[in-house]
Coordinates of C-alpha atoms and ligand atoms in Angstrom, one line a residue:
M1 CA 0.3 -0.1 0.0
A2 CA 1.6 3.4 -1.0
R3 CA 1.8 6.2 1.4
L4 CA 0.6 9.6 0.2
H5 CA 1.3 11.7 3.5
F6 CA 4.4 12.2 5.0
T7 CA 5.2 14.5 8.0
D8 CA 8.4 15.8 6.6
E9 CA 11.3 15.0 3.9
A10 CA 13.1 12.8 6.4
E11 CA 10.1 10.7 6.7
M12 CA 9.4 10.7 3.0
Y13 CA 13.0 9.7 1.8
A14 CA 13.1 7.0 4.4
Y15 CA 9.9 5.4 3.1
K16 CA 11.4 5.5 -0.3
A17 CA 14.5 4.0 0.3
W18 CA 12.7 1.1 1.7
Q19 CA 10.1 1.1 -1.1
T20 CA 12.3 1.2 -4.0
L21 CA 15.2 -1.0 -2.7
K22 CA 12.8 -3.5 -1.1
L23 CA 14.9 -3.3 2.0
E24 CA 14.2 -5.4 4.8
P25 CA 15.9 -5.5 8.8
P26 CA 18.7 -5.0 9.2
A27 CA 18.6 -2.1 6.2
D28 CA 21.4 -2.3 3.9
L29 CA 22.9 1.3 3.9
Q30 CA 25.4 0.5 1.7
K31 CA 22.9 -0.2 -1.2
V32 CA 21.4 3.0 -0.3
A33 CA 24.3 5.1 -0.7
Q34 CA 25.3 2.9 -3.8
R35 CA 21.5 3.8 -5.0
L36 CA 22.3 7.4 -4.7
G37 CA 25.8 7.7 -6.4
I38 CA 27.7 8.2 -2.9
E39 CA 30.9 7.1 -2.2
V40 CA 31.4 5.7 1.5
C41 CA 34.9 5.0 2.9
E42 CA 35.9 4.4 6.8
R43 CA 38.9 6.2 7.7
E44 CA 40.3 6.4 11.4
F45 CA 39.7 9.9 12.8
S46 CA 40.3 11.6 16.1
G47 CA 37.9 10.3 18.7
E48 CA 35.6 13.5 18.1
V49 CA 34.7 12.7 14.7
D50 CA 31.9 10.4 13.9
G51 CA 31.7 11.2 10.1
L52 CA 31.6 14.0 7.1
Y53 CA 29.4 14.4 4.2
L54 CA 31.1 16.2 1.3
R55 CA 29.8 17.3 -2.0
L56 CA 31.9 18.9 -4.8
P57 CA 30.7 19.8 -8.2
D58 CA 31.6 16.9 -10.9
V59 CA 32.6 14.4 -8.7
P60 CA 30.6 11.9 -6.6
P61 CA 29.5 13.1 -3.3
I62 CA 31.5 11.4 -0.1
I63 CA 30.8 10.0 3.1
A64 CA 33.4 9.3 5.2
I65 CA 32.8 7.4 8.3
N66 CA 35.2 7.1 11.6
N67 CA 36.0 3.6 12.1
S68 CA 38.0 4.4 15.2
Y69 CA 37.9 1.3 17.6
I70 CA 36.3 3.7 20.0
K71 CA 33.0 3.8 17.6
P72 CA 30.9 0.6 17.9
Q73 CA 29.7 -0.8 14.7
V74 CA 26.2 0.4 15.6
R75 CA 27.4 3.8 16.1
R76 CA 28.9 3.9 12.8
R77 CA 25.7 2.3 11.2
F78 CA 23.9 5.3 12.7
T79 CA 26.4 8.1 11.5
L80 CA 26.4 6.9 7.9
A81 CA 22.5 6.9 8.0
H82 CA 22.8 10.4 9.4
E83 CA 25.2 11.3 6.2
I84 CA 23.0 9.9 3.8
G85 CA 20.4 12.1 5.6
H86 CA 22.6 15.2 4.8
H87 CA 22.6 14.1 1.2
L88 CA 18.9 13.8 0.8
L89 CA 18.2 16.6 2.9
S90 CA 20.6 19.5 1.5
R91 CA 20.0 18.6 -2.1
R92 CA 17.2 20.7 -2.5
I93 CA 18.2 23.9 -0.7
Q94 CA 21.3 24.5 -3.0
P95 CA 21.2 21.8 -5.8
G96 CA 24.7 21.7 -7.5
S97 CA 26.3 23.9 -5.0
R98 CA 29.3 22.7 -2.6
M99 CA 28.4 21.2 0.5
F100 CA 30.4 19.9 3.5
F101 CA 28.9 18.6 7.1
F102 CA 31.1 17.8 9.8
D103 CA 29.7 15.6 12.5
T104 CA 31.3 15.3 16.0
S105 CA 30.2 13.3 19.3
S106 CA 28.9 16.4 20.5
K107 CA 25.1 17.7 21.1
K108 CA 23.6 18.3 17.6
I109 CA 21.1 21.4 17.9
S110 CA 20.6 22.8 14.6
I111 CA 17.3 22.0 12.4
M112 CA 19.2 20.2 9.7
E113 CA 21.3 18.1 12.2
R114 CA 18.2 16.9 13.9
A115 CA 16.2 16.2 10.7
C116 CA 19.2 14.1 9.7
D117 CA 18.9 12.2 13.1
R118 CA 15.3 11.8 12.4
F119 CA 16.1 10.4 9.0
A120 CA 18.7 8.1 10.2
A121 CA 16.2 6.6 13.1
L122 CA 13.4 6.3 10.2
L123 CA 15.5 4.5 7.8
L124 CA 17.3 2.1 10.3
M125 CA 14.0 1.7 12.0
P126 CA 10.8 2.1 10.1
E127 CA 7.6 2.3 12.0
D128 CA 5.7 -0.8 10.2
W129 CA 8.5 -3.3 11.3
V130 CA 9.2 -1.7 14.6
R131 CA 5.4 -2.1 15.6
R132 CA 5.4 -5.6 13.9
Y133 CA 8.7 -6.9 16.0
F134 CA 7.2 -5.2 18.9
E135 CA 3.8 -7.2 18.8
E136 CA 5.8 -10.4 17.8
L137 CA 8.1 -10.3 20.6
S138 CA 5.3 -9.2 23.5
F139 CA 5.8 -12.6 25.1
N140 CA 9.3 -11.9 26.0
P141 CA 9.4 -8.5 27.6
R142 CA 12.5 -8.9 29.3
L143 CA 14.7 -9.0 26.1
R144 CA 12.3 -7.6 23.5
V145 CA 14.1 -4.3 23.2
Q146 CA 17.7 -6.2 22.9
I147 CA 16.3 -8.6 19.9
M148 CA 14.8 -5.8 18.3
A149 CA 18.3 -3.6 18.6
S150 CA 20.2 -6.8 17.1
R151 CA 17.5 -7.1 14.3
F152 CA 17.5 -3.7 13.0
D153 CA 21.4 -3.5 13.9
V154 CA 21.1 -0.3 16.1
S155 CA 22.0 0.6 19.7
M156 CA 19.8 0.0 22.4
P157 CA 19.6 3.7 23.5
A158 CA 18.7 4.4 19.6
M159 CA 16.0 1.3 19.8
R160 CA 14.5 2.8 23.0
R161 CA 14.2 6.3 21.8
R162 CA 12.4 5.2 18.6
L163 CA 9.7 2.9 20.7
R164 CA 9.3 6.0 23.0
E165 CA 8.6 8.0 19.6
L166 CA 6.3 5.8 18.6
G167 CA 4.5 5.7 22.2
L168 CA 5.5 2.0 22.5
Q169 CA 6.1 1.1 26.2
E170 CA 8.4 -1.1 27.5
N171 CA 7.1 -3.9 30.3
R172 CA 9.0 -2.7 33.3
F173 CA 8.0 -5.5 35.6
N174 CA 10.8 -7.7 34.9
R175 CA 13.3 -4.9 35.6
Ligands
ZN1 ZN1 25.3 15.9 10.6

């Protein structure tokens, strides 16, 4: 069933990626980047760097992710999804122009950064799949969040945040 209404561009782009590429959890972000013509590379940067997005005329846009050992795999994944967000969400603001975003581990406050985080969460954990797994795993409240986080290949805090956003409450009696 095709959706026609979206709250914002982040939601629309995440939805389109799942539809177009027929994704399944865990979302194949390399496939998404490839489809968009983005070159993704991993480098060891200093600890404060998470990743960056660079677009210059006449060459493919580049995303670089910090693969330092202090950045867990789930963190790198979220960063990659966030940087893909920069690619999609900055395109229409200044088409064809130079664009550079540098993401560090410090708190993000701008509208663009928040939109990219939202895009990342939606790309990694689409609402319909989250609801489906949440329901499926209702027999196992103790491990539910952990299992879901591993199915989506995201961190536990990211999974919890997403559940809260969707108004899905964890059972607390086993804590
Ligand atoms: Zn950013």
